[in-house]
Short mmCIF file of C-alpha atoms in Angstrom, two decimals:
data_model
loop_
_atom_site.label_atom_id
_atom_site.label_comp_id
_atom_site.label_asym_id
_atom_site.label_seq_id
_atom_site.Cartn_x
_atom_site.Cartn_y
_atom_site.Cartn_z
CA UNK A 1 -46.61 5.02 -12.75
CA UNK A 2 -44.08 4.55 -9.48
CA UNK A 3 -41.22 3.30 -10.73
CA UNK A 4 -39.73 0.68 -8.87
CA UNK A 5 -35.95 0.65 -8.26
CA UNK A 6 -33.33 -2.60 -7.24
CA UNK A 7 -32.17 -2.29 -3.57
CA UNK A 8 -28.22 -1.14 -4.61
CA UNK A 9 -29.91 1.36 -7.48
CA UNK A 10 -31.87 2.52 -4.51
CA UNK A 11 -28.88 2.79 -1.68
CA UNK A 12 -26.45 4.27 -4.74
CA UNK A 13 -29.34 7.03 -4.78
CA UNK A 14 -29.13 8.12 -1.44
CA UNK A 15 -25.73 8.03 -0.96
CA UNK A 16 -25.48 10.74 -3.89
CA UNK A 17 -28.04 12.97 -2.81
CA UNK A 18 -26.40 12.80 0.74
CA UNK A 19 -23.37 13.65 -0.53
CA UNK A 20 -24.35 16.14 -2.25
CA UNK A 21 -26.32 17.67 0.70
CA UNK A 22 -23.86 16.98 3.36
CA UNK A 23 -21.08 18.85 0.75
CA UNK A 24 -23.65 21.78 0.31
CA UNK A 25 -25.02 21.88 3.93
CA UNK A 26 -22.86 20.52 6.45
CA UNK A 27 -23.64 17.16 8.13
CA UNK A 28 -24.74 18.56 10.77
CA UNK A 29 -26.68 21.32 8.54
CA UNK A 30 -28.12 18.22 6.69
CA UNK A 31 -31.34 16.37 8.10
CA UNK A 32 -32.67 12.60 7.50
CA UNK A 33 -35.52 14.43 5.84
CA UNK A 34 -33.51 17.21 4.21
CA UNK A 35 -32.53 13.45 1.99
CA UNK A 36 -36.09 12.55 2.06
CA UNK A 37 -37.67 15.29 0.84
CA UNK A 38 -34.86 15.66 -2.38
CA UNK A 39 -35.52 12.05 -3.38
CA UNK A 40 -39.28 12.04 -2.84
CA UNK A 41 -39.30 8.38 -0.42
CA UNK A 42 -40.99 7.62 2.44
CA UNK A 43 -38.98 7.72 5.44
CA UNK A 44 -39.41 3.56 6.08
CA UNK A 45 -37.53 3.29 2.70
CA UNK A 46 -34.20 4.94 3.90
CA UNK A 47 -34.10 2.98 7.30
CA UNK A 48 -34.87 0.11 5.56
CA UNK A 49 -30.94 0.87 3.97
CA UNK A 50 -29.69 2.86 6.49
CA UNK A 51 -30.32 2.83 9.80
CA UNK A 52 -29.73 6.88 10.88
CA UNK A 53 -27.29 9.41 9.04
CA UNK A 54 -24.97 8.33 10.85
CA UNK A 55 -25.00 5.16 9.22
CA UNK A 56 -25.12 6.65 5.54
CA UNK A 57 -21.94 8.81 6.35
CA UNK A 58 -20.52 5.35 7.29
CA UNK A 59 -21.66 4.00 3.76
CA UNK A 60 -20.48 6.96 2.37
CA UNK A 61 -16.97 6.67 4.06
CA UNK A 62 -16.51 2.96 2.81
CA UNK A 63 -17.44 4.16 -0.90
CA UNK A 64 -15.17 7.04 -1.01
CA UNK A 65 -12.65 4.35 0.23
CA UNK A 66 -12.69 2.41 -2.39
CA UNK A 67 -12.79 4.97 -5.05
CA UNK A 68 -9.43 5.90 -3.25
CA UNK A 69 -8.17 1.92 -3.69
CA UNK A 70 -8.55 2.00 -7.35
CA UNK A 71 -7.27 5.40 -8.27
CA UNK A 72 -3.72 4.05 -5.70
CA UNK A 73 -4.07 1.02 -8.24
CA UNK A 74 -4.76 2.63 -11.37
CA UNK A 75 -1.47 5.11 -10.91
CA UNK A 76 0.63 1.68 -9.57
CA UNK A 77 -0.17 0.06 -13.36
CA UNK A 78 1.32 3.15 -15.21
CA UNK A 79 4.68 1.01 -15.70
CA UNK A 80 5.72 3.85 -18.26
CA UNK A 81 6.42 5.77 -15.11
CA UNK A 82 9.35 5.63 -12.68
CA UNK A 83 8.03 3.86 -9.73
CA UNK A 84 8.92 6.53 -7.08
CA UNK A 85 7.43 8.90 -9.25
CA UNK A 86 4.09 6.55 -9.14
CA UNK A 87 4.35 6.21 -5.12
CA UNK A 88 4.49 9.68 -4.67
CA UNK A 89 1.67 10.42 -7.03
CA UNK A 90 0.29 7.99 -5.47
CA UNK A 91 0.07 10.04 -1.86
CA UNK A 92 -0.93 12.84 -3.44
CA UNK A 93 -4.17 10.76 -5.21
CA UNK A 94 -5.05 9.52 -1.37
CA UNK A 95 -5.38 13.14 -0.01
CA UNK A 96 -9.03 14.23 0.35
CA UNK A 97 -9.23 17.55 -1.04
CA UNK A 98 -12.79 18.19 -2.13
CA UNK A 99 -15.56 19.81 -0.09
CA UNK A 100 -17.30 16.12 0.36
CA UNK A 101 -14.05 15.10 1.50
CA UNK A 102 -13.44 18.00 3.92
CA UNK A 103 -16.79 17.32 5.02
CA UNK A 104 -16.27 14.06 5.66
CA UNK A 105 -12.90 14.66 7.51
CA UNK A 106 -14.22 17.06 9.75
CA UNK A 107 -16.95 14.50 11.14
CA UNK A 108 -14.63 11.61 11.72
CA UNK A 109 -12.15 13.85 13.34
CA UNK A 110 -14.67 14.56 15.95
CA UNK A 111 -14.01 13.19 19.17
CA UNK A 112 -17.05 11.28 19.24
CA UNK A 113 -16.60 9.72 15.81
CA UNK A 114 -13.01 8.02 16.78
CA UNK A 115 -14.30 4.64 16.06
CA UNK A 116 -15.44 6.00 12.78
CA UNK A 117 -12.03 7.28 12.10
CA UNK A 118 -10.03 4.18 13.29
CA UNK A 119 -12.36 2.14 10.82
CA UNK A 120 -11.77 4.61 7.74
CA UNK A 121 -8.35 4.54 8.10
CA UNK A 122 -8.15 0.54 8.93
CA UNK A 123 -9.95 0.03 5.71
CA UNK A 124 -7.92 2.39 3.17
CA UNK A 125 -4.53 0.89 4.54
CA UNK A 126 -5.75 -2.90 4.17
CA UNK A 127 -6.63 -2.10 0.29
CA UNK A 128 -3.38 0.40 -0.24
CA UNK A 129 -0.90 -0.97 1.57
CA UNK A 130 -0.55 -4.18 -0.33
CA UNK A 131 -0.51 -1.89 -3.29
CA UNK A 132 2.23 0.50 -1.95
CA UNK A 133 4.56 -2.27 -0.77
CA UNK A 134 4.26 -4.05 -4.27
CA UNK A 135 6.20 -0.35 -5.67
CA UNK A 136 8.73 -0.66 -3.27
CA UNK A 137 9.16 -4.53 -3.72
CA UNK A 138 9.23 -3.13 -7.16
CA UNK A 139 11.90 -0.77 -6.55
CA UNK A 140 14.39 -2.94 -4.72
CA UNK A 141 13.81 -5.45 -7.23
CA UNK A 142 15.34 -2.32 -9.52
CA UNK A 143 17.88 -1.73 -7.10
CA UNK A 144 17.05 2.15 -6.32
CA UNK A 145 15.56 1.02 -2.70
CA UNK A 146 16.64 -1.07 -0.06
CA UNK A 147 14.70 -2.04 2.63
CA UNK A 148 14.38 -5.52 4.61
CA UNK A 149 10.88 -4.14 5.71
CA UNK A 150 8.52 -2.85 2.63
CA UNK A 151 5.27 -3.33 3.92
CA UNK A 152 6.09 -1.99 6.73
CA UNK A 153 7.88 1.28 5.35
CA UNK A 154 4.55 1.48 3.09
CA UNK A 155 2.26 1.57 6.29
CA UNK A 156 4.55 4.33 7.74
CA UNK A 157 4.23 6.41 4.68
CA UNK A 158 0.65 6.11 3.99
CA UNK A 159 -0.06 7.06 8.13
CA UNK A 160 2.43 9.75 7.56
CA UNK A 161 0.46 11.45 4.40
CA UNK A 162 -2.87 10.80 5.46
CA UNK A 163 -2.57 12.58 8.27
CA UNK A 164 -0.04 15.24 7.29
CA UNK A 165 -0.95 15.81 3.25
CA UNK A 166 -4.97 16.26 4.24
CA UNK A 167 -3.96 19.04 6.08
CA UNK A 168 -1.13 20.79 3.98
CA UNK A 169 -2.95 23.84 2.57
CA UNK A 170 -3.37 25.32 6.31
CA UNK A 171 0.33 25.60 6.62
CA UNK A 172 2.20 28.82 5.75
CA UNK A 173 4.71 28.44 2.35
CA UNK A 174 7.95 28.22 5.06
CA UNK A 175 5.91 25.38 7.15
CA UNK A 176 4.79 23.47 4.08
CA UNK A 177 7.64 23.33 2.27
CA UNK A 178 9.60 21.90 5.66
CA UNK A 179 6.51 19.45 5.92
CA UNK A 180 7.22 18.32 2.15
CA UNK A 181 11.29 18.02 2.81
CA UNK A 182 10.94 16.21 6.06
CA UNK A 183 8.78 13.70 4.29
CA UNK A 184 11.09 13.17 1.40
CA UNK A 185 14.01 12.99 3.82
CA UNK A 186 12.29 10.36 5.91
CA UNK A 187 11.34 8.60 3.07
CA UNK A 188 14.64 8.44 1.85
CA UNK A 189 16.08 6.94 5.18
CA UNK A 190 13.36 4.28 4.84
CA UNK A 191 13.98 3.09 1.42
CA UNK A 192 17.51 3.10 2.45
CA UNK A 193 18.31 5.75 -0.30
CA UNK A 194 20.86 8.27 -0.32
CA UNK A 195 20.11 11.88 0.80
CA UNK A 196 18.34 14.50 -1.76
CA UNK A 197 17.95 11.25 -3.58
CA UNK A 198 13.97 11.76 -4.21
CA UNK A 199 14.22 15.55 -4.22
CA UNK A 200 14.45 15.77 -8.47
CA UNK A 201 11.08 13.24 -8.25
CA UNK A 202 8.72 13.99 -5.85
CA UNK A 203 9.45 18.00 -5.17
CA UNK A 204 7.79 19.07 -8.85
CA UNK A 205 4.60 17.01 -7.87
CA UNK A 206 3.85 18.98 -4.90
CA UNK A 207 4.28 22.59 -7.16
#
């Protein structure tokens, strides 16, 4: 008997297996019936969700975006925490380090796929950002930070370790280590904190 599957169960499905494939094999390595043939549908049933691969990496992008929203949130409710300690954690959490996530980097860092990236990255700061800028209202509310421009600083810093963090483990131990200082110095000069102020807090996270 053909079992019969709702229209998210269905787009869920083939979303998983391409992620799966496109971790395994490359999105380019990866065909429309490479996905077809490991769910066992007819091709009319993945256009009718998707209209090419390109459009399921798109899906896929907007998914793996919103995983990265609630994890930001989840860590931002962990009040038993000192909040820098929770907005650097929080940076950290937003860095996509798996092999989906490399895979998924490396195609909307293609030239050709700069719409792609300008959308990714439009999306993750419009559900973050309000997120971020709540810890830092937070923090000047606590009188550790100062700043007459949170959201702001927040959109800086998120821009700042998106691009810099995703690409940390390709730096020699001297380079990385002068990425990870100028960060926390910056950051310091935005929250209007005193120097080496955020070293104690946010140097053990990154090991």
């Amino acid at each position: 008997m053909r079992i019969v599957k709702g229209a998210e169960e269905r787009k869920n499905e083939i979303l998983d297996i391409a992620e799966r494939l496109f971790g395994a094999k490359g999105f380019d390595g990866t065909s429309t019936t490479d996905i077809l043939n490991e769910i066992g549908i007819a091709r009319g049933t993945l256009y009718y969700h998707f209209k090419s691969k390109e459009d399921i990496l798109d899906a896929m992008i907007e998914r793996m975006n919103g995983s990265l929203v609630a994890k930001a949130s989840e860590i931002a409710r962990k009040k038993d925490m000192p909040v820098l300690q929770r907005l650097t954690l929080m940076m950290m959490a937003l860095n996509v380090n798996n092999d989906l996530g490399h895979e998924i980097m490396e195609q909307v860092h293609k030239p050709q796929n700069a719409l792609m990236h300008q959308k990714m990255q439009e999306r993750l700061l419009a559900g973050v950002n309000p997120v971020v800028t709540a810890l830092i209202e937070e923090g000047i509310a606590q009188g550790i930070c100062q700043t007459d421009y949170p959201a702001e600083v927040a959109e800086m810093t998120l821009l700042y370790s998106n691009t810099v963090f995703d690409d940390l483990a390709r730096y020699s131990g001297e380079e990385r280590q002068r990425k990870i200082i100028a960060f926390i110095y910056n950051l310091e000069r935005l929250l209007g904190m005193e120097r080496d102020s955020l070293q104690e807090t946010i140097l053990p996270i990154f090991g």
